Amino acid sequence: MTTSTLDRAVSPTPGVGTKGNLLAGTGQLVRLALRRDRIVLPLWVLVIGVMAAAGAGAYETLYPTQAERAALTATMGSNPSLTLLYGPAFDLSTAGGFTAWRYGTLLPLFLALACIFTVTRHTRQEEDTGRQELLSSTVVGRYAPLTAAVITAGIGALATGLLMVVTLAGAGLPAAGSVAFGLGTALVGLVFVGVATIAVQLGEYSRTANGIASAVLGATFLFRAVGDSATDISWLSWLSPIGWGTQVRAYADERWWVLVLLAGAALLLGTIGYRLLPRRDVGLSLIPARPGPAEASPGLNSVLALSWRLHRGALIGWLIGFAVMGALYGSLTAGIGDLLGDSAQAEQMIQRMGGSESIERAFIAATAGITAMIASLYAVQATLRMRAEEVGIRVEPLLATRVSRLGWAASHLTFVLLGTALIQTTAGLFMGLLHGLRVNDVGEQLPSVLGASVAQLPAIWVVAGAAVVIFGFLPKAATTAWAVAALFLLISMFGPAVGASQAVLNVSPFQHVPKLPSADFTATPLVWLTVVALALLGAGLARFRTRDIG
């Protein structure tokens, strides 16, 4: 079907292809998208929107004196590893400046990912499943689906920014800096809404579109990191929208004109995406997929091989990310004492998260827990791949053969469980290697750090088990697995900083893992976590075995 034919098919009046009709049905599609995202969208708005304010509240406790704040400022300015991870520190003498430095690159990164996935979900994924073709046969304009997706993602980005402004100002930070920080973060999200509008025109499948947009995001984060940490090529950070977000300089003589740069980039990228849309047909892409061979290769002769084909792209991406993250944390470990300076409160917070021996060992334990919590997000993503296959009506043809339900599910769970083990081990390996190189003791530090990382696996598998239970019992609400993972992450990451009670901290499985290498190894909690994970996996699979498919 040609583009002109499709435009006539979706026009309210047959044969009338006026420009106004190209947006017909946008309002209805927006309402549909908001209904479908009624759990996920408020969740990521809430988590990203309040995270900065939660960290700002701990600043006065961690660095109560001017001497400690001056030492913190001097340490941050001379630590290129921290600048690589968090960006430039413009003013750490105030709670606002510390918050802008600590969260000014990570929160826009998370928001950009959420915006990318939202646009892809309501455009390219709808074409993958064939639903878009059905909608296009009704009174739906050619540009309506993309517009609805952009509006939905834009609502999420702007709501996140507004929540940041309200919570930061409510925490006692200056209003002007709060507006600059919240608006800058929201505009970074909108820039990557524009990136996603282009990616969905280029890639023929949702995985491809997500990969293209995520690769652009990763490249811009890398430009920002290299430019901020190397003064001789600082211009590289100006090639990155995330770098522009930090250059707004919230709480440090704000540069309001940078916001105009972000808004202009978002508008330009979105315009390009809209210009590319009519150059392809529904279900196709500007970069056509390569035709497959007439016969399947020997590597696809089993359901396990098919699952590997479906999971390998995401798994490889996570492995690369965890290798980089482990290397960054490893490079920071040896200097963590200098970073904290004379702040006894900061040391107590690190030790509460990672044990009470030396500060370096406590930091290793804490970062092993952080990487494990992030790895649990991969576990949820890989588990929900089963639901995507089910909704895409790709499971029923397989089950019509000799493949059993449990065999099919087990093939996916193999990459959920072993995949999390692999990425967590990769983080520990690179962290231990970099730390060992810095202290000239790889032989002792590498196995110690690696053991701390591997010990977190039972807790990660508990999160995977919870996702399988939701997939088995509540398939239509499978995305609530993200809420479970987010709850555990918030409790473990921010609970110690805000002084949460032990009863609250115990809700997260990550709080029950021995804090190696700072604490002694005890097998009992790991055994119990493994038992809980197996029980959850068994319950979810038992329900999946008996419920209807789809």
Coordinates of C-alpha atoms in Angstrom, one line a residue:
M1 CA 0.0 0.0 0.0
T2 CA 1.5 3.4 -1.0
T3 CA 1.6 6.4 1.2
S4 CA -1.1 8.2 -0.8
T5 CA -3.4 5.2 -0.7
L6 CA -2.9 4.9 3.1
D7 CA -3.6 8.6 3.6
R8 CA -6.9 8.2 1.7
A9 CA -7.8 5.1 3.7
V10 CA -7.5 6.9 7.0
S11 CA -9.2 10.1 6.0
P12 CA -12.7 10.7 7.5
T13 CA -14.1 11.3 4.1
P14 CA -13.0 8.8 1.4
G15 CA -10.9 10.5 -1.2
V16 CA -10.2 13.6 0.9
G17 CA -6.6 13.8 1.9
T18 CA -6.5 17.2 3.4
K19 CA -3.7 18.1 5.8
G20 CA -6.1 18.5 8.7
N21 CA -7.2 14.9 8.4
L22 CA -3.7 13.6 8.9
L23 CA -4.1 14.2 12.7
A24 CA -7.6 12.7 12.9
G25 CA -8.0 10.5 16.0
T26 CA -5.0 11.9 17.9
G27 CA -7.0 12.7 21.0
Q28 CA -8.4 9.2 21.2
L29 CA -5.0 7.6 20.7
V30 CA -3.5 9.8 23.5
R31 CA -6.2 8.6 25.8
L32 CA -5.6 5.0 24.8
A33 CA -1.8 5.4 25.4
L34 CA -2.3 7.0 28.8
R35 CA -4.7 4.2 29.7
R36 CA -2.1 1.5 28.6
D37 CA 0.6 3.3 30.5
R38 CA -1.5 4.1 33.6
I39 CA 0.9 2.1 35.8
V40 CA 4.3 2.5 34.1
L41 CA 4.2 6.2 33.3
P42 CA 3.2 7.5 36.8
L43 CA 5.8 5.1 38.2
W44 CA 8.8 6.5 36.3
V45 CA 7.5 10.0 36.8
L46 CA 7.4 9.4 40.6
V47 CA 10.7 7.6 40.9
I48 CA 12.8 10.0 38.7
G49 CA 10.9 13.1 40.0
V50 CA 11.5 12.6 43.7
M51 CA 15.0 11.0 43.6
A52 CA 16.9 14.4 43.5
A53 CA 14.9 15.8 46.5
A54 CA 15.6 12.6 48.5
G55 CA 19.3 13.1 48.0
A56 CA 19.2 16.8 48.7
G57 CA 17.7 16.1 52.1
A58 CA 20.8 14.2 53.2
Y59 CA 23.3 16.9 52.3
E60 CA 23.0 18.9 55.6
T61 CA 23.4 15.7 57.6
L62 CA 26.4 14.4 55.6
Y63 CA 28.3 17.7 55.4
P64 CA 27.1 19.9 58.3
T65 CA 30.1 22.2 58.6
Q66 CA 31.7 24.7 56.2
A67 CA 35.1 23.0 56.5
E68 CA 33.7 19.7 55.4
R69 CA 31.9 21.4 52.4
A70 CA 35.1 23.2 51.4
A71 CA 37.0 19.9 51.5
L72 CA 34.3 18.3 49.4
T73 CA 34.5 21.0 46.8
A74 CA 38.2 20.7 46.5
T75 CA 38.1 16.9 46.3
M76 CA 35.4 16.9 43.6
G77 CA 37.2 19.4 41.4
S78 CA 40.4 17.3 41.3
N79 CA 38.8 13.9 40.8
P80 CA 38.4 13.1 37.0
S81 CA 36.8 9.7 37.7
L82 CA 33.9 11.4 39.5
T83 CA 33.6 14.0 36.8
L84 CA 33.5 11.3 34.3
L85 CA 30.6 9.7 36.1
Y86 CA 28.6 12.6 37.5
G87 CA 29.7 15.6 35.4
P88 CA 31.4 18.9 36.5
A89 CA 30.9 20.2 40.0
F90 CA 30.2 23.9 39.8
D91 CA 29.3 24.6 43.5
L92 CA 29.3 21.9 46.2
S93 CA 29.1 24.4 49.1
T94 CA 25.3 24.3 49.0
A95 CA 22.7 21.5 49.0
G96 CA 21.4 22.7 45.7
G97 CA 24.8 22.6 44.0
F98 CA 25.6 19.2 45.4
T99 CA 22.2 17.9 44.2
A100 CA 22.7 19.3 40.7
W101 CA 26.1 17.6 40.5
R102 CA 25.1 14.3 42.0
Y103 CA 21.9 13.8 39.9
G104 CA 22.4 16.2 37.0
T105 CA 23.6 13.5 34.5
L106 CA 22.0 10.3 35.9
L107 CA 18.4 11.5 36.1
P108 CA 18.3 12.9 32.6
L109 CA 19.8 9.6 31.4
F110 CA 17.0 7.6 33.1
L111 CA 14.3 10.0 31.8
A112 CA 15.7 9.9 28.3
L113 CA 15.5 6.0 28.3
A114 CA 11.9 6.2 29.6
C115 CA 10.9 8.7 26.8
I116 CA 12.6 6.5 24.1
F117 CA 10.8 3.4 25.2
T118 CA 7.4 5.2 25.5
V119 CA 7.6 6.5 21.9
T120 CA 8.7 3.2 20.5
R121 CA 6.0 1.3 22.5
H122 CA 3.2 3.4 21.0
T123 CA 4.5 3.5 17.4
R124 CA 6.9 0.9 16.1
Q125 CA 5.7 -1.8 18.6
E126 CA 2.1 -1.2 17.4
E127 CA 3.2 -1.8 13.9
D128 CA 5.1 -5.0 14.9
T129 CA 2.0 -6.5 16.3
G130 CA -0.3 -5.4 13.4
R131 CA -2.5 -3.3 15.6
Q132 CA -1.5 -0.1 13.8
E133 CA -2.7 -1.4 10.5
L134 CA -6.1 -2.1 12.0
L135 CA -6.3 1.4 13.5
S136 CA -5.3 2.9 10.2
S137 CA -8.3 1.3 8.5
T138 CA -10.5 3.5 10.7
V139 CA -10.7 7.3 11.0
V140 CA -7.1 7.7 12.1
G141 CA -4.8 10.2 10.4
R142 CA -1.3 9.3 9.1
Y143 CA 0.5 11.4 11.7
A144 CA -1.9 10.6 14.6
P145 CA -0.1 7.6 16.1
L146 CA 3.3 9.3 16.2
T147 CA 1.7 12.5 17.5
A148 CA 0.0 10.6 20.3
A149 CA 3.2 8.9 21.3
V150 CA 5.1 12.2 21.3
I151 CA 2.3 13.8 23.5
T152 CA 2.3 10.8 25.9
A153 CA 6.1 10.8 26.3
G154 CA 6.1 14.6 26.5
I155 CA 3.5 14.5 29.3
G156 CA 5.7 12.1 31.2
A157 CA 8.8 14.3 30.7
L158 CA 7.2 17.5 31.7
A159 CA 5.4 15.9 34.7
T160 CA 8.8 14.6 35.8
G161 CA 10.3 18.1 35.6
L162 CA 7.4 19.7 37.4
L163 CA 7.6 17.1 40.2
M164 CA 11.3 17.8 40.5
V165 CA 10.7 21.6 40.8
V166 CA 8.0 21.1 43.5
T167 CA 9.9 18.5 45.5
L168 CA 13.3 20.4 45.4
A169 CA 11.7 23.7 46.3
G170 CA 9.8 21.9 49.0
A171 CA 13.1 20.6 50.4
G172 CA 14.2 24.2 50.9
L173 CA 16.3 24.7 47.8
P174 CA 16.2 28.0 45.9
A175 CA 13.3 28.3 43.5
A176 CA 15.3 29.5 40.6
G177 CA 17.7 26.6 40.8
S178 CA 14.9 24.2 41.2
V179 CA 13.2 25.5 38.1
A180 CA 16.4 25.3 36.1
F181 CA 17.2 21.8 37.2
G182 CA 13.7 20.4 36.6
L183 CA 13.2 22.2 33.3
G184 CA 16.6 21.2 32.1
T185 CA 16.0 17.5 32.9
A186 CA 12.6 17.6 31.2
L187 CA 14.0 19.2 28.1
V188 CA 16.7 16.5 27.9
G189 CA 13.9 14.0 27.9
L190 CA 12.1 15.9 25.1
V191 CA 15.3 15.9 23.0
F192 CA 15.3 12.1 23.1
V193 CA 11.6 12.0 22.3
G194 CA 12.8 13.7 19.1
V195 CA 15.6 11.1 18.7
A196 CA 13.0 8.3 19.1
T197 CA 10.7 9.8 16.4
I198 CA 13.6 9.4 14.0
A199 CA 14.6 6.0 15.2
V200 CA 11.2 4.5 14.7
Q201 CA 11.3 5.6 11.1
L202 CA 14.7 4.0 10.5
G203 CA 14.3 0.6 12.3
E204 CA 11.8 -2.0 11.1
Y205 CA 11.2 -3.5 14.5
S206 CA 10.8 -2.0 18.0
R207 CA 14.0 -3.7 19.2
T208 CA 15.9 -2.1 16.4
A209 CA 14.4 1.3 17.0
N210 CA 15.1 1.1 20.7
G211 CA 18.7 0.0 19.9
I212 CA 19.3 2.9 17.6
A213 CA 17.9 5.5 20.0
S214 CA 19.7 3.9 23.0
A215 CA 23.0 3.9 21.0
V216 CA 22.6 7.6 20.3
L217 CA 21.9 8.2 24.0
G218 CA 25.0 6.1 25.0
A219 CA 27.2 8.1 22.5
T220 CA 26.0 11.4 23.9
F221 CA 26.6 10.3 27.5
L222 CA 30.1 9.2 26.4
F223 CA 30.8 12.6 24.7
R224 CA 29.7 14.3 27.9
A225 CA 31.8 12.1 30.1
V226 CA 35.0 12.5 28.1
G227 CA 34.5 16.2 27.5
D228 CA 33.9 16.9 31.2
S229 CA 36.8 14.8 32.5
A230 CA 39.4 16.0 29.9
T231 CA 39.9 19.7 29.9
D232 CA 41.8 19.8 26.6
I233 CA 38.8 18.4 24.7
S234 CA 36.1 19.9 26.9
W235 CA 34.2 20.9 23.7
L236 CA 33.0 17.3 23.3
S237 CA 30.5 17.8 26.1
W238 CA 28.8 20.5 24.0
L239 CA 28.0 17.7 21.5
S240 CA 25.7 16.1 24.1
P241 CA 22.2 17.1 25.2
I242 CA 23.1 15.6 28.6
G243 CA 26.1 17.9 28.7
W244 CA 23.9 20.9 27.9
G245 CA 21.7 19.9 30.9
T246 CA 24.7 20.2 33.2
Q247 CA 25.7 23.5 31.6
V248 CA 22.4 25.0 32.7
R249 CA 24.3 25.2 36.1
A250 CA 21.3 24.9 38.4
Y251 CA 22.0 26.5 41.8
A252 CA 25.2 28.1 40.5
D253 CA 24.5 31.2 38.5
E254 CA 22.0 29.6 36.1
R255 CA 22.5 29.8 32.4
W256 CA 18.9 30.1 31.1
W257 CA 20.0 30.4 27.5
V258 CA 21.1 26.7 27.4
L259 CA 17.4 25.8 27.9
V260 CA 16.7 27.4 24.6
L261 CA 19.4 25.2 23.0
L262 CA 17.7 22.1 24.4
A263 CA 14.2 23.2 23.3
G264 CA 15.5 24.0 19.8
A265 CA 17.2 20.6 19.5
A266 CA 14.0 18.8 20.6
L267 CA 12.0 20.7 18.0
L268 CA 14.5 20.1 15.2
L269 CA 14.8 16.4 15.9
G270 CA 11.0 16.0 16.1
T271 CA 10.6 17.9 12.8
I272 CA 13.0 15.5 11.1
G273 CA 11.1 12.5 12.5
Y274 CA 7.8 13.9 11.1
R275 CA 9.4 14.6 7.7
L276 CA 10.6 11.1 7.5
L277 CA 7.3 9.5 8.4
P278 CA 5.5 9.8 5.0
R279 CA 8.5 8.4 3.2
R280 CA 7.7 4.9 4.4
D281 CA 4.6 2.6 4.5
V282 CA 3.1 1.3 7.7
G283 CA 5.0 -1.7 9.0
L284 CA 8.1 -0.9 6.9
S285 CA 11.1 1.3 7.6
L286 CA 13.6 3.5 5.8
I287 CA 16.3 1.0 6.6
P288 CA 14.9 -2.3 5.4
A289 CA 15.6 -5.4 7.3
R290 CA 17.9 -7.9 5.6
P291 CA 16.0 -10.9 4.2
G292 CA 16.6 -14.0 6.1
P293 CA 17.8 -17.3 4.5
A294 CA 15.4 -19.7 3.0
E295 CA 16.1 -22.2 5.7
A296 CA 17.0 -21.7 9.3
S297 CA 20.6 -22.2 10.3
P298 CA 21.5 -25.2 12.5
G299 CA 21.9 -22.7 15.4
L300 CA 18.1 -22.2 15.5
N301 CA 17.1 -25.9 15.8
S302 CA 15.8 -25.6 19.3
V303 CA 13.6 -23.3 21.5
L304 CA 16.6 -22.5 23.6
A305 CA 18.5 -21.3 20.5
L306 CA 15.5 -19.1 19.5
S307 CA 15.5 -17.6 23.0
W308 CA 19.2 -16.8 22.7
R309 CA 18.4 -15.0 19.4
L310 CA 15.8 -12.9 21.1
H311 CA 17.8 -12.1 24.2
R312 CA 21.3 -11.7 22.8
G313 CA 21.1 -8.0 21.8
A314 CA 19.9 -6.7 25.1
L315 CA 22.3 -9.0 27.0
I316 CA 25.3 -7.8 25.1
G317 CA 24.3 -4.2 25.7
W318 CA 23.9 -4.8 29.4
L319 CA 27.3 -6.5 29.5
I320 CA 29.0 -3.5 27.9
G321 CA 27.3 -1.1 30.3
F322 CA 28.2 -3.2 33.4
A323 CA 31.8 -3.4 32.3
V324 CA 32.0 0.4 32.1
M325 CA 30.2 0.8 35.4
G326 CA 32.4 -1.7 37.1
A327 CA 35.5 0.0 35.8
L328 CA 34.3 3.4 37.0
Y329 CA 33.5 2.2 40.5
G330 CA 36.8 0.4 40.7
S331 CA 38.7 3.5 39.8
L332 CA 36.9 5.4 42.6
T333 CA 37.4 2.9 45.4
A334 CA 41.0 3.7 46.3
G335 CA 40.1 7.4 46.7
I336 CA 36.8 7.1 48.6
G337 CA 38.4 8.2 51.8
D338 CA 39.6 11.4 50.3
L339 CA 36.2 11.9 48.7
L340 CA 34.4 11.7 52.0
G341 CA 37.0 13.9 53.8
D342 CA 36.3 14.4 57.5
S343 CA 32.6 13.8 57.3
A344 CA 31.7 11.2 59.9
Q345 CA 28.1 11.2 58.8
A346 CA 29.1 10.3 55.2
E347 CA 31.3 7.5 56.4
Q348 CA 28.4 6.2 58.6
M349 CA 26.0 6.2 55.6
I350 CA 28.5 4.3 53.4
Q351 CA 29.1 1.8 56.2
R352 CA 25.4 1.3 56.8
M353 CA 25.0 0.4 53.2
G354 CA 28.2 -1.7 53.0
G355 CA 29.3 -2.8 56.4
S356 CA 31.4 -1.5 59.3
E357 CA 35.0 -2.5 58.6
S358 CA 37.2 -0.1 56.5
I359 CA 35.7 2.6 54.4
E360 CA 37.1 1.1 51.2
R361 CA 35.6 -2.4 51.9
A362 CA 32.3 -0.8 52.9
F363 CA 32.3 1.1 49.6
I364 CA 33.0 -2.1 47.7
A365 CA 30.1 -3.8 49.4
A366 CA 27.8 -0.8 48.8
T367 CA 28.6 -0.6 45.1
A368 CA 28.2 -4.4 44.7
G369 CA 24.7 -3.9 46.0
I370 CA 24.1 -1.0 43.7
T371 CA 25.1 -3.0 40.6
A372 CA 22.9 -5.9 41.8
M373 CA 19.9 -3.6 42.1
I374 CA 20.5 -2.3 38.6
A375 CA 21.0 -5.9 37.3
S376 CA 17.6 -6.8 38.7
L377 CA 16.2 -4.4 36.1
Y378 CA 17.7 -6.6 33.4
A379 CA 16.0 -9.5 35.1
V380 CA 12.6 -7.8 34.9
Q381 CA 13.2 -6.8 31.3
A382 CA 14.2 -10.3 30.2
T383 CA 11.3 -11.8 32.1
L384 CA 8.8 -9.5 30.4
R385 CA 10.1 -10.6 27.1
M386 CA 8.0 -13.7 27.6
R387 CA 4.9 -11.5 27.8
A388 CA 5.9 -9.6 24.7
E389 CA 6.2 -12.8 22.8
E390 CA 2.8 -13.9 24.1
V391 CA 1.0 -10.7 23.2
G392 CA 2.7 -10.7 19.8
I393 CA 1.0 -14.1 19.1
R394 CA 4.4 -15.8 18.6
V395 CA 4.0 -18.3 21.4
E396 CA 1.0 -20.1 20.2
P397 CA 2.6 -21.4 16.9
L398 CA 5.5 -22.7 19.0
L399 CA 3.2 -24.4 21.5
A400 CA 1.3 -26.0 18.6
T401 CA 4.5 -28.1 18.0
R402 CA 6.3 -30.4 20.4
V403 CA 7.4 -27.5 22.5
S404 CA 5.8 -27.5 26.0
R405 CA 4.8 -24.5 27.9
L406 CA 7.4 -25.2 30.6
G407 CA 10.1 -25.9 28.1
W408 CA 9.4 -22.6 26.3
A409 CA 9.3 -20.6 29.6
A410 CA 12.5 -22.4 30.8
S411 CA 14.3 -21.4 27.7
H412 CA 13.7 -17.7 28.4
L413 CA 14.3 -18.0 32.2
T414 CA 17.7 -19.5 31.3
F415 CA 18.8 -16.1 30.0
V416 CA 17.0 -14.3 32.9
L417 CA 19.0 -16.3 35.5
L418 CA 22.3 -16.9 33.7
G419 CA 22.2 -13.4 32.1
T420 CA 22.0 -11.7 35.5
A421 CA 24.8 -13.9 36.7
L422 CA 26.9 -12.9 33.7
I423 CA 26.4 -9.2 33.9
Q424 CA 26.8 -9.0 37.7
T425 CA 30.0 -11.1 37.4
T426 CA 31.2 -8.7 34.7
A427 CA 30.7 -5.7 36.9
G428 CA 32.6 -7.4 39.8
L429 CA 35.4 -8.5 37.5
F430 CA 36.1 -5.0 36.1
M431 CA 35.6 -3.3 39.4
G432 CA 38.1 -5.7 41.1
L433 CA 40.5 -5.4 38.3
L434 CA 40.6 -1.6 38.2
H435 CA 40.7 -1.4 42.0
G436 CA 43.5 -3.9 42.1
L437 CA 45.5 -2.0 39.5
R438 CA 45.2 1.2 41.5
V439 CA 46.4 -0.3 44.7
N440 CA 48.9 -2.6 43.0
D441 CA 47.3 -5.8 44.4
V442 CA 45.2 -7.4 41.7
G443 CA 45.8 -10.9 43.2
E444 CA 44.0 -10.1 46.4
Q445 CA 41.5 -7.4 45.4
L446 CA 40.0 -9.1 42.3
P447 CA 38.7 -12.3 44.0
S448 CA 37.5 -10.2 47.0
V449 CA 35.5 -7.8 44.9
L450 CA 34.2 -10.6 42.5
G451 CA 33.0 -12.5 45.5
A452 CA 31.1 -9.5 46.8
S453 CA 29.3 -9.2 43.4
V454 CA 28.5 -12.8 43.0
A455 CA 27.0 -13.0 46.5
Q456 CA 24.2 -10.6 45.3
L457 CA 22.8 -13.1 42.8
P458 CA 20.2 -14.7 45.1
A459 CA 18.7 -11.3 45.8
I460 CA 18.5 -10.5 42.1
W461 CA 16.8 -13.9 41.5
V462 CA 14.2 -13.0 44.1
V463 CA 13.2 -10.0 41.9
A464 CA 13.1 -12.2 38.8
G465 CA 10.9 -14.7 40.7
A466 CA 8.5 -11.9 41.6
A467 CA 8.3 -10.9 38.0
V468 CA 7.6 -14.5 37.0
V469 CA 4.8 -14.6 39.6
I470 CA 3.2 -11.5 38.1
F471 CA 3.6 -12.9 34.6
G472 CA 1.9 -16.1 35.6
F473 CA -0.9 -14.8 37.7
L474 CA -1.5 -11.3 36.4
P475 CA -0.4 -11.3 32.7
K476 CA -2.4 -8.2 31.8
A477 CA -0.6 -6.3 34.6
A478 CA 2.9 -7.8 33.9
T479 CA 4.5 -4.3 33.8
T480 CA 3.9 -3.9 37.5
A481 CA 7.0 -6.0 37.9
W482 CA 8.8 -2.8 37.3
A483 CA 7.1 -1.3 40.3
V484 CA 8.4 -4.2 42.5
A485 CA 11.9 -3.7 41.3
A486 CA 11.7 0.1 41.7
L487 CA 10.4 -0.4 45.3
F488 CA 13.4 -2.6 46.3
L489 CA 15.8 -0.2 44.6
L490 CA 14.4 2.9 46.4
I491 CA 14.5 1.2 49.8
S492 CA 18.0 0.0 49.4
M493 CA 19.6 3.0 47.8
F494 CA 17.9 5.8 49.7
G495 CA 16.7 4.1 52.9
P496 CA 20.1 4.3 54.6
A497 CA 20.6 7.9 53.5
V498 CA 17.2 9.1 55.0
G499 CA 17.5 7.0 58.1
A500 CA 14.8 4.5 57.4
S501 CA 14.1 1.9 60.1
Q502 CA 15.5 -1.6 59.8
A503 CA 12.0 -3.0 59.4
V504 CA 11.6 -0.9 56.2
L505 CA 15.0 -1.9 54.9
N506 CA 14.3 -5.6 55.4
V507 CA 11.5 -5.4 52.8
S508 CA 14.3 -5.4 50.1
P509 CA 16.0 -8.7 49.4
F510 CA 19.3 -6.8 48.9
Q511 CA 19.4 -5.9 52.6
H512 CA 19.8 -9.6 53.5
V513 CA 22.9 -10.3 51.5
P514 CA 26.2 -10.5 53.5
K515 CA 28.0 -7.2 53.0
L516 CA 31.2 -8.7 51.6
P517 CA 34.1 -8.0 51.8
S518 CA 33.4 -5.8 54.8
A519 CA 31.5 -8.5 56.8
D520 CA 32.1 -12.1 57.3
F521 CA 30.5 -14.6 54.8
T522 CA 27.4 -16.3 56.1
A523 CA 25.6 -18.8 53.8
T524 CA 22.2 -18.9 55.7
P525 CA 20.7 -15.7 54.2
L526 CA 21.8 -16.6 50.7
V527 CA 20.2 -20.1 51.1
W528 CA 17.0 -18.6 52.2
L529 CA 17.0 -16.0 49.4
T530 CA 17.6 -18.8 46.9
V531 CA 14.7 -20.8 48.4
V532 CA 12.4 -17.8 48.1
A533 CA 13.5 -17.2 44.5
L534 CA 12.8 -20.9 43.6
A535 CA 9.4 -20.8 45.3
L536 CA 8.4 -17.7 43.3
L537 CA 9.7 -19.2 40.0
G538 CA 7.8 -22.4 40.7
A539 CA 4.5 -20.6 41.6
G540 CA 4.7 -18.4 38.5
L541 CA 5.5 -21.3 36.2
A542 CA 2.7 -23.5 37.7
R543 CA 0.2 -20.8 37.0
F544 CA 1.5 -20.1 33.5
R545 CA 1.1 -23.9 32.8
T546 CA -2.6 -23.8 33.4
R547 CA -3.8 -20.3 32.4
D548 CA -4.9 -19.2 28.9
I549 CA -2.3 -18.0 26.5
G550 CA -2.7 -14.3 25.6

